[in-house]
PDB file of C-alpha atoms and ligand atoms in Angstrom:
ATOM      1  CA  MET A   1      -0.018   0.031  -0.060  1.00 55.00           C
ATOM      2  CA  ARG A   2       1.353   3.452  -0.882  1.00 59.00           C
ATOM      3  CA  ARG A   3       1.325   5.721   2.143  1.00 73.00           C
ATOM      4  CA  HIS A   4       1.504   9.563   2.396  1.00 88.00           C
ATOM      5  CA  PRO A   5       4.604  10.155   4.590  1.00 95.00           C
ATOM      6  CA  LEU A   6       3.869  11.690   7.997  1.00 98.00           C
ATOM      7  CA  ARG A   7       5.732  13.578  10.517  1.00 98.00           C
ATOM      8  CA  LEU A   8       5.461  11.787  13.720  1.00 98.00           C
ATOM      9  CA  LEU A   9       6.425  12.569  17.378  1.00 98.00           C
ATOM     10  CA  ILE A  10       6.890   9.395  19.268  1.00 98.00           C
ATOM     11  CA  THR A  11       7.723   9.212  22.949  1.00 98.00           C
ATOM     12  CA  ALA A  12       8.946   6.337  24.991  1.00 98.00           C
ATOM     13  CA  GLY A  13      10.528   5.212  28.322  1.00 97.00           C
ATOM     14  CA  PRO A  14      10.122   6.305  31.978  1.00 98.00           C
ATOM     15  CA  THR A  15      11.093   9.588  33.247  1.00 98.00           C
ATOM     16  CA  ARG A  16      13.412   9.918  36.259  1.00 98.00           C
ATOM     17  CA  GLU A  17      12.628  12.451  38.931  1.00 98.00           C
ATOM     18  CA  PRO A  18      15.731  13.401  41.137  1.00 98.00           C
ATOM     19  CA  ILE A  19      15.482  13.094  44.831  1.00 98.00           C
ATOM     20  CA  ASP A  20      19.142  14.010  45.255  1.00 97.00           C
ATOM     21  CA  PRO A  21      22.319  13.746  43.230  1.00 97.00           C
ATOM     22  CA  VAL A  22      22.312   9.772  43.376  1.00 97.00           C
ATOM     23  CA  ARG A  23      18.521   9.037  43.726  1.00 98.00           C
ATOM     24  CA  PHE A  24      15.413   9.344  41.569  1.00 98.00           C
ATOM     25  CA  LEU A  25      11.818   8.222  41.445  1.00 98.00           C
ATOM     26  CA  SER A  26      10.843   6.239  38.214  1.00 97.00           C
ATOM     27  CA  ASN A  27       8.869   3.289  37.009  1.00 95.00           C
ATOM     28  CA  TYR A  28       9.364   0.058  35.264  1.00 92.00           C
ATOM     29  CA  SER A  29       8.916   1.219  31.556  1.00 93.00           C
ATOM     30  CA  THR A  30      11.430  -0.303  29.360  1.00 93.00           C
ATOM     31  CA  GLY A  31      10.720   1.756  26.136  1.00 95.00           C
ATOM     32  CA  VAL A  32      10.332  -1.417  24.114  1.00 94.00           C
ATOM     33  CA  LEU A  33       6.928  -0.427  22.650  1.00 95.00           C
ATOM     34  CA  GLY A  34       8.084   3.031  21.825  1.00 97.00           C
ATOM     35  CA  HIS A  35      11.186   1.603  20.003  1.00 97.00           C
ATOM     36  CA  THR A  36       8.970  -0.892  18.221  1.00 97.00           C
ATOM     37  CA  LEU A  37       6.804   1.927  17.080  1.00 98.00           C
ATOM     38  CA  VAL A  38       9.634   4.033  15.734  1.00 98.00           C
ATOM     39  CA  ALA A  39      10.992   0.881  13.719  1.00 98.00           C
ATOM     40  CA  GLU A  40       7.552   0.453  12.347  1.00 98.00           C
ATOM     41  CA  ALA A  41       7.089   4.139  11.483  1.00 98.00           C
ATOM     42  CA  GLN A  42      10.597   4.249   9.666  1.00 98.00           C
ATOM     43  CA  ARG A  43       9.542   0.960   7.736  1.00 97.00           C
ATOM     44  CA  ARG A  44       6.555   2.868   6.537  1.00 98.00           C
ATOM     45  CA  GLY A  45       8.473   5.936   5.455  1.00 97.00           C
ATOM     46  CA  HIS A  46       7.291   8.476   8.040  1.00 98.00           C
ATOM     47  CA  ALA A  47       9.622  11.059   9.461  1.00 98.00           C
ATOM     48  CA  VAL A  48      10.028  10.482  13.139  1.00 98.00           C
ATOM     49  CA  LEU A  49      11.086  12.628  16.116  1.00 98.00           C
ATOM     50  CA  PHE A  50      11.847  10.373  19.056  1.00 98.00           C
ATOM     51  CA  ILE A  51      11.813  11.838  22.524  1.00 98.00           C
ATOM     52  CA  THR A  52      12.903   9.208  25.064  1.00 98.00           C
ATOM     53  CA  GLY A  53      13.524   8.874  28.821  1.00 98.00           C
ATOM     54  CA  PRO A  54      16.288   6.574  29.927  1.00 98.00           C
ATOM     55  CA  THR A  55      15.655   3.075  28.740  1.00 96.00           C
ATOM     56  CA  GLY A  56      19.008   1.294  28.342  1.00 90.00           C
ATOM     57  CA  SER A  57      18.362   0.598  24.736  1.00 93.00           C
ATOM     58  CA  PRO A  58      20.683   2.417  22.231  1.00 94.00           C
ATOM     59  CA  PRO A  59      18.988   5.266  20.279  1.00 94.00           C
ATOM     60  CA  PRO A  60      17.361   3.988  16.996  1.00 96.00           C
ATOM     61  CA  ARG A  61      19.584   4.439  14.080  1.00 95.00           C
ATOM     62  CA  GLY A  62      18.540   7.031  11.366  1.00 94.00           C
ATOM     63  CA  VAL A  63      15.978   8.810  13.634  1.00 97.00           C
ATOM     64  CA  LYS A  64      16.351  12.146  15.282  1.00 97.00           C
ATOM     65  CA  THR A  65      16.313  11.436  18.936  1.00 98.00           C
ATOM     66  CA  VAL A  66      16.169  13.643  21.909  1.00 98.00           C
ATOM     67  CA  ALA A  67      17.057  12.038  25.280  1.00 98.00           C
ATOM     68  CA  VAL A  68      15.550  13.527  28.349  1.00 98.00           C
ATOM     69  CA  GLU A  69      15.497  12.503  32.016  1.00 98.00           C
ATOM     70  CA  THR A  70      12.682  14.377  33.764  1.00 98.00           C
ATOM     71  CA  ALA A  71       8.864  15.055  32.878  1.00 98.00           C
ATOM     72  CA  LEU A  72       9.704  18.699  32.657  1.00 98.00           C
ATOM     73  CA  GLN A  73      12.568  18.101  30.066  1.00 98.00           C
ATOM     74  CA  MET A  74      10.209  15.888  28.055  1.00 98.00           C
ATOM     75  CA  GLN A  75       7.546  18.619  28.193  1.00 98.00           C
ATOM     76  CA  ALA A  76      10.099  21.226  26.897  1.00 98.00           C
ATOM     77  CA  ALA A  77      11.200  18.949  24.017  1.00 98.00           C
ATOM     78  CA  LEU A  78       7.443  18.065  23.027  1.00 98.00           C
ATOM     79  CA  GLU A  79       6.539  21.733  23.074  1.00 98.00           C
ATOM     80  CA  ARG A  80       9.337  22.629  20.766  1.00 98.00           C
ATOM     81  CA  ALA A  81       8.496  19.868  18.298  1.00 98.00           C
ATOM     82  CA  PHE A  82       4.613  19.833  18.576  1.00 98.00           C
ATOM     83  CA  PRO A  83       3.733  22.646  16.018  1.00 98.00           C
ATOM     84  CA  ALA A  84       5.480  20.910  13.065  1.00 97.00           C
ATOM     85  CA  VAL A  85       4.089  17.325  13.405  1.00 98.00           C
ATOM     86  CA  ASP A  86       1.012  15.621  12.104  1.00 98.00           C
ATOM     87  CA  ALA A  87       0.712  13.193  15.083  1.00 98.00           C
ATOM     88  CA  VAL A  88       1.905  12.471  18.675  1.00 98.00           C
ATOM     89  CA  ILE A  89       2.213   8.886  19.926  1.00 98.00           C
ATOM     90  CA  MET A  90       2.626   9.270  23.602  1.00 98.00           C
ATOM     91  CA  ALA A  91       3.987   5.890  24.646  1.00 98.00           C
ATOM     92  CA  ALA A  92       6.276   7.381  27.450  1.00 98.00           C
ATOM     93  CA  ALA A  93       5.521   6.448  31.128  1.00 97.00           C
ATOM     94  CA  VAL A  94       5.704  10.013  32.487  1.00 98.00           C
ATOM     95  CA  ALA A  95       6.141  10.099  36.188  1.00 98.00           C
ATOM     96  CA  ASP A  96       3.014  11.687  37.612  1.00 96.00           C
ATOM     97  CA  PHE A  97       4.958  13.061  40.643  1.00 98.00           C
ATOM     98  CA  ARG A  98       8.351  14.507  41.380  1.00 98.00           C
ATOM     99  CA  PRO A  99      10.205  15.413  44.558  1.00 98.00           C
ATOM    100  CA  ALA A 100       9.154  19.043  45.626  1.00 98.00           C
ATOM    101  CA  ARG A 101      12.843  19.697  45.958  1.00 96.00           C
ATOM    102  CA  ALA A 102      15.931  17.928  44.661  1.00 96.00           C
ATOM    103  CA  ALA A 103      18.532  18.037  47.422  1.00 95.00           C
ATOM    104  CA  ALA A 104      21.858  19.428  46.334  1.00 97.00           C
ATOM    105  CA  GLN A 105      23.800  16.982  48.329  1.00 96.00           C
ATOM    106  CA  LYS A 106      23.256  13.212  48.817  1.00 95.00           C
ATOM    107  CA  ILE A 107      20.639  12.752  51.667  1.00 91.00           C
ATOM    108  CA  LYS A 108      22.236  10.751  54.602  1.00 88.00           C
ATOM    109  CA  ARG A 109      20.361   8.439  56.912  1.00 81.00           C
ATOM    110  CA  SER A 110      20.487   9.358  60.550  1.00 74.00           C
ATOM    111  CA  GLY A 111      22.739   6.561  61.248  1.00 64.00           C
ATOM    112  CA  VAL A 112      20.810   5.592  64.491  1.00 62.00           C
ATOM    113  CA  ALA A 113      20.736   1.695  64.841  1.00 66.00           C
ATOM    114  CA  GLY A 114      17.247   0.149  65.571  1.00 68.00           C
ATOM    115  CA  GLY A 115      14.011   1.961  65.972  1.00 69.00           C
ATOM    116  CA  LEU A 116      11.728   3.055  63.096  1.00 72.00           C
ATOM    117  CA  LYS A 117      12.974   6.101  61.421  1.00 77.00           C
ATOM    118  CA  LEU A 118      10.310   7.930  59.384  1.00 83.00           C
ATOM    119  CA  TRP A 119      11.592  10.051  56.518  1.00 85.00           C
ATOM    120  CA  ARG A 120       9.028  11.850  54.495  1.00 89.00           C
ATOM    121  CA  LEU A 121       9.494  12.653  50.894  1.00 94.00           C
ATOM    122  CA  GLU A 122       7.318  15.677  49.705  1.00 97.00           C
ATOM    123  CA  LEU A 123       6.001  15.308  46.131  1.00 98.00           C
ATOM    124  CA  VAL A 124       4.380  17.753  43.744  1.00 98.00           C
ATOM    125  CA  GLU A 125       2.296  16.705  40.540  1.00 98.00           C
ATOM    126  CA  ASN A 126       3.951  16.832  37.218  1.00 98.00           C
ATOM    127  CA  PRO A 127       1.894  18.453  34.449  1.00 98.00           C
ATOM    128  CA  ASP A 128      -0.012  16.309  32.310  1.00 98.00           C
ATOM    129  CA  LEU A 129       2.116  16.421  29.030  1.00 98.00           C
ATOM    130  CA  VAL A 130      -0.171  14.907  26.525  1.00 98.00           C
ATOM    131  CA  ALA A 131      -3.328  16.906  28.028  1.00 98.00           C
ATOM    132  CA  GLY A 132      -1.408  20.081  27.656  1.00 98.00           C
ATOM    133  CA  LEU A 133      -0.539  19.394  24.084  1.00 98.00           C
ATOM    134  CA  ALA A 134      -4.167  18.529  23.283  1.00 97.00           C
ATOM    135  CA  THR A 135      -5.338  21.931  24.383  1.00 97.00           C
ATOM    136  CA  ARG A 136      -2.995  23.565  21.811  1.00 96.00           C
ATOM    137  CA  ARG A 137      -3.598  21.406  18.896  1.00 96.00           C
ATOM    138  CA  THR A 138      -4.212  22.901  15.560  1.00 96.00           C
ATOM    139  CA  ARG A 139      -4.495  19.702  13.360  1.00 95.00           C
ATOM    140  CA  GLN A 140      -2.413  17.225  15.197  1.00 98.00           C
ATOM    141  CA  VAL A 141      -3.709  13.648  15.921  1.00 98.00           C
ATOM    142  CA  ILE A 142      -2.799  12.932  19.494  1.00 98.00           C
ATOM    143  CA  MET A 143      -2.819   9.265  20.976  1.00 98.00           C
ATOM    144  CA  GLY A 144      -2.055   8.381  24.464  1.00 98.00           C
ATOM    145  CA  PHE A 145      -1.695   5.113  26.543  1.00 98.00           C
ATOM    146  CA  ALA A 146      -3.265   3.829  29.475  1.00 96.00           C
ATOM    147  CA  LEU A 147      -1.864   1.050  31.658  1.00 92.00           C
ATOM    148  CA  GLU A 148      -4.590  -0.119  33.921  1.00 91.00           C
ATOM    149  CA  THR A 149      -4.898  -2.563  36.639  1.00 86.00           C
ATOM    150  CA  SER A 150      -8.671  -2.527  37.384  1.00 89.00           C
ATOM    151  CA  ARG A 151     -11.888  -1.142  35.481  1.00 93.00           C
ATOM    152  CA  ALA A 152      -9.553  -1.124  32.493  1.00 94.00           C
ATOM    153  CA  LEU A 153     -11.875  -0.097  29.710  1.00 95.00           C
ATOM    154  CA  ALA A 154     -13.872   2.611  31.858  1.00 96.00           C
ATOM    155  CA  ASN A 155     -10.550   4.129  33.151  1.00 96.00           C
ATOM    156  CA  ALA A 156      -9.162   4.326  29.549  1.00 97.00           C
ATOM    157  CA  ARG A 157     -12.329   5.941  28.356  1.00 97.00           C
ATOM    158  CA  ALA A 158     -12.201   8.437  31.047  1.00 97.00           C
ATOM    159  CA  LYS A 159      -8.553   9.282  30.284  1.00 97.00           C
ATOM    160  CA  LEU A 160      -9.381   9.569  26.549  1.00 98.00           C
ATOM    161  CA  ARG A 161     -12.081  12.090  27.414  1.00 98.00           C
ATOM    162  CA  THR A 162     -10.230  14.097  30.103  1.00 98.00           C
ATOM    163  CA  LYS A 163      -6.957  14.482  28.188  1.00 98.00           C
ATOM    164  CA  GLN A 164      -8.916  15.171  25.058  1.00 98.00           C
ATOM    165  CA  LEU A 165      -7.131  12.643  23.035  1.00 98.00           C
ATOM    166  CA  ASP A 166      -8.070  11.242  19.571  1.00 98.00           C
ATOM    167  CA  ALA A 167      -7.329   7.698  20.674  1.00 98.00           C
ATOM    168  CA  ILE A 168      -5.960   5.709  23.671  1.00 98.00           C
ATOM    169  CA  VAL A 169      -4.090   2.356  23.796  1.00 98.00           C
ATOM    170  CA  LEU A 170      -5.431   0.466  26.711  1.00 97.00           C
ATOM    171  CA  THR A 171      -2.943  -2.232  28.001  1.00 94.00           C
ATOM    172  CA  GLN A 172      -3.788  -4.354  31.031  1.00 89.00           C
ATOM    173  CA  MET A 173      -1.609  -5.597  33.815  1.00 73.00           C
ATOM    174  CA  ARG A 174      -1.213  -9.392  33.811  1.00 71.00           C
ATOM    175  CA  GLY A 175       1.850 -10.546  35.849  1.00 66.00           C
ATOM    176  CA  PRO A 176       3.359  -8.274  38.472  1.00 62.00           C
ATOM    177  CA  ARG A 177       5.258  -6.175  35.979  1.00 58.00           C
ATOM    178  CA  ALA A 178       3.597  -6.911  32.646  1.00 56.00           C
ATOM    179  CA  PRO A 179       3.346  -5.534  30.035  1.00 65.00           C
ATOM    180  CA  PHE A 180       6.717  -3.874  30.575  1.00 67.00           C
ATOM    181  CA  GLY A 181       9.440  -5.409  28.482  1.00 66.00           C
ATOM    182  CA  ASP A 182       9.259  -8.123  25.690  1.00 61.00           C
ATOM    183  CA  THR A 183       5.931  -9.370  26.411  1.00 77.00           C
ATOM    184  CA  THR A 184       2.697  -9.827  24.645  1.00 87.00           C
ATOM    185  CA  VAL A 185      -0.104  -7.540  25.583  1.00 90.00           C
ATOM    186  CA  ASP A 186      -3.852  -7.602  26.320  1.00 93.00           C
ATOM    187  CA  GLY A 187      -5.963  -4.448  25.832  1.00 95.00           C
ATOM    188  CA  ALA A 188      -7.626  -2.409  23.317  1.00 97.00           C
ATOM    189  CA  ILE A 189      -7.388   0.738  21.077  1.00 98.00           C
ATOM    190  CA  VAL A 190     -10.257   3.078  21.931  1.00 98.00           C
ATOM    191  CA  LYS A 191     -11.036   6.097  19.702  1.00 98.00           C
ATOM    192  CA  SER A 192     -12.753   9.295  20.559  1.00 97.00           C
ATOM    193  CA  SER A 193     -15.576   8.202  18.141  1.00 96.00           C
ATOM    194  CA  GLY A 194     -16.263   5.395  20.704  1.00 96.00           C
ATOM    195  CA  ALA A 195     -14.854   2.565  18.413  1.00 97.00           C
ATOM    196  CA  VAL A 196     -13.165  -0.136  20.483  1.00 97.00           C
ATOM    197  CA  GLN A 197     -10.652  -2.531  18.810  1.00 97.00           C
ATOM    198  CA  PRO A 198      -9.698  -5.129  21.450  1.00 97.00           C
ATOM    199  CA  PHE A 199      -6.586  -7.226  21.174  1.00 96.00           C
ATOM    200  CA  ARG A 200      -5.420 -10.367  23.226  1.00 94.00           C
ATOM    201  CA  ARG A 201      -1.786 -11.601  23.768  1.00 92.00           C
ATOM    202  CA  LEU A 202      -0.640  -9.416  20.922  1.00 95.00           C
ATOM    203  CA  ALA A 203       3.152  -9.093  20.330  1.00 94.00           C
ATOM    204  CA  LYS A 204       4.525  -5.670  20.492  1.00 93.00           C
ATOM    205  CA  PRO A 205       5.464  -5.403  16.700  1.00 96.00           C
ATOM    206  CA  ALA A 206       1.820  -6.469  15.792  1.00 97.00           C
ATOM    207  CA  LEU A 207       0.571  -3.892  18.214  1.00 97.00           C
ATOM    208  CA  ALA A 208       2.840  -1.154  16.598  1.00 98.00           C
ATOM    209  CA  ARG A 209       1.303  -2.050  13.360  1.00 98.00           C
ATOM    210  CA  ARG A 210      -2.246  -1.589  14.669  1.00 98.00           C
ATOM    211  CA  ILE A 211      -1.309   1.670  16.204  1.00 98.00           C
ATOM    212  CA  LEU A 212       0.200   3.174  13.140  1.00 98.00           C
ATOM    213  CA  ASP A 213      -2.651   1.927  11.230  1.00 98.00           C
ATOM    214  CA  THR A 214      -4.975   3.879  13.545  1.00 98.00           C
ATOM    215  CA  VAL A 215      -2.941   7.028  13.514  1.00 98.00           C
ATOM    216  CA  GLU A 216      -2.576   7.001   9.644  1.00 98.00           C
ATOM    217  CA  ARG A 217      -6.360   6.636   9.285  1.00 97.00           C
ATOM    218  CA  LEU A 218      -7.049   9.420  11.924  1.00 98.00           C
ATOM    219  CA  VAL A 219      -4.696  11.888  10.188  1.00 97.00           C
ATOM    220  CA  ALA A 220      -6.214  10.999   6.817  1.00 96.00           C
ATOM    221  CA  GLN A 221      -9.673  11.834   8.342  1.00 94.00           C
ATOM    222  CA  ARG A 222      -8.658  14.993   9.824  1.00 90.00           C
ATOM    223  CA  GLY A 223      -7.149  16.036   6.532  1.00 81.00           C
ATOM    224  CA  LYS A 224     -10.680  15.538   4.842  1.00 78.00           C
ATOM    225  CA  THR A 225     -12.505  17.209   7.514  1.00 67.00           C
ATOM    226  CA  SER A 226     -10.046  20.315   7.607  1.00 59.00           C
ATOM    227  CA  SER A 227      -9.922  20.607   3.810  1.00 52.00           C
ATOM    228  CA  ALA A 228     -13.843  20.463   3.743  1.00 46.00           C
ATOM    229  CA  ALA A 229     -13.971  23.141   6.401  1.00 41.00           C
TER     230      ALA A 229
HETATM  231  O1  C5P B   1      -2.893   9.122  33.578  1.00 69.58           O
HETATM  232  P1  C5P B   1      -1.877   8.263  33.097  1.00 69.58           P
HETATM  233  O2  C5P B   1      -0.586   8.452  33.520  1.00 69.58           O
HETATM  234  O3  C5P B   1      -2.396   6.864  33.163  1.00 69.58           O
HETATM  235  O4  C5P B   1      -2.071   8.577  31.448  1.00 69.58           O
HETATM  236  C1  C5P B   1      -1.167   8.002  30.587  1.00 69.58           C
HETATM  237  C2  C5P B   1      -1.103   8.731  29.329  1.00 69.58           C
HETATM  238  O5  C5P B   1      -0.827  10.127  29.623  1.00 69.58           O
HETATM  239  C3  C5P B   1       0.113   8.284  28.556  1.00 69.58           C
HETATM  240  O6  C5P B   1      -0.080   8.464  27.126  1.00 69.58           O
HETATM  241  C4  C5P B   1       1.274   9.185  29.143  1.00 69.58           C
HETATM  242  O7  C5P B   1       2.284   9.378  28.145  1.00 69.58           O
HETATM  243  C5  C5P B   1       0.539  10.470  29.440  1.00 69.58           C
HETATM  244  N1  C5P B   1       0.963  11.277  30.437  1.00 69.58           N
HETATM  245  C6  C5P B   1       1.522  12.522  30.256  1.00 69.58           C
HETATM  246  N2  C5P B   1       1.858  13.341  31.336  1.00 69.58           N
HETATM  247  C7  C5P B   1       1.872  12.870  32.599  1.00 69.58           C
HETATM  248  C8  C5P B   1       1.503  11.641  32.924  1.00 69.58           C
HETATM  249  C9  C5P B   1       0.955  10.732  31.711  1.00 69.58           C
HETATM  250  O8  C5P B   1       1.521  12.982  29.075  1.00 69.58           O
HETATM  251  N3  C5P B   1       2.189  13.647  33.701  1.00 69.58           N
END
């Protein structure tokens, strides 16, 4: 099939939110799905800008990559690139909270043996990056992800609505850490039209193909409505 090449912004991986110079808050995201999406997008001839948190995987070849650590750095990179793209695929697992202050020096334990020492870490909420982009979209198609442990479809639909996304990829937790890493995934692609495309035990390359099929279709539909307007 001949495709119209798109400009895609793809994010992946976790963010790291510093506690002090040697510690951070993060999550188990591996960036595997994001890297798979980049490879599939390249295969289809799309121009990709890849914004990634620290994943341990080498940056993909032949793709402009911006490496970031924190949610706020990812936000800055996204905002710079956003106006020029046709679609955003927000696969990054952005930390929802960050320490209110990062200590300038390594925080020391009190050194007292025995007894329960309580140490409080104050957190502030990070901005919702994808929701922020959605409020400023001109023509961009915006796809988010929802990793859910309970009431999966209802939660994914709620996120689709509150973040004003065009589609959301729901992935469901099976094992203790699934679906991070090289596993198959259960879930669904839910569109703002209400359409739900469920999938079971799908390998990540097959999921990447479905995601890109959906994005390509949504961009084509948007093109039709904006040229008709
Ligand atoms: O609310 P939740 O974190 O489950 O939403 C997941 C979706 O929102 C993902 O697409 C993720 O990249 C995005 N997100 C974001 N900014 C945040 C948290 C999540 O863009 N602070």
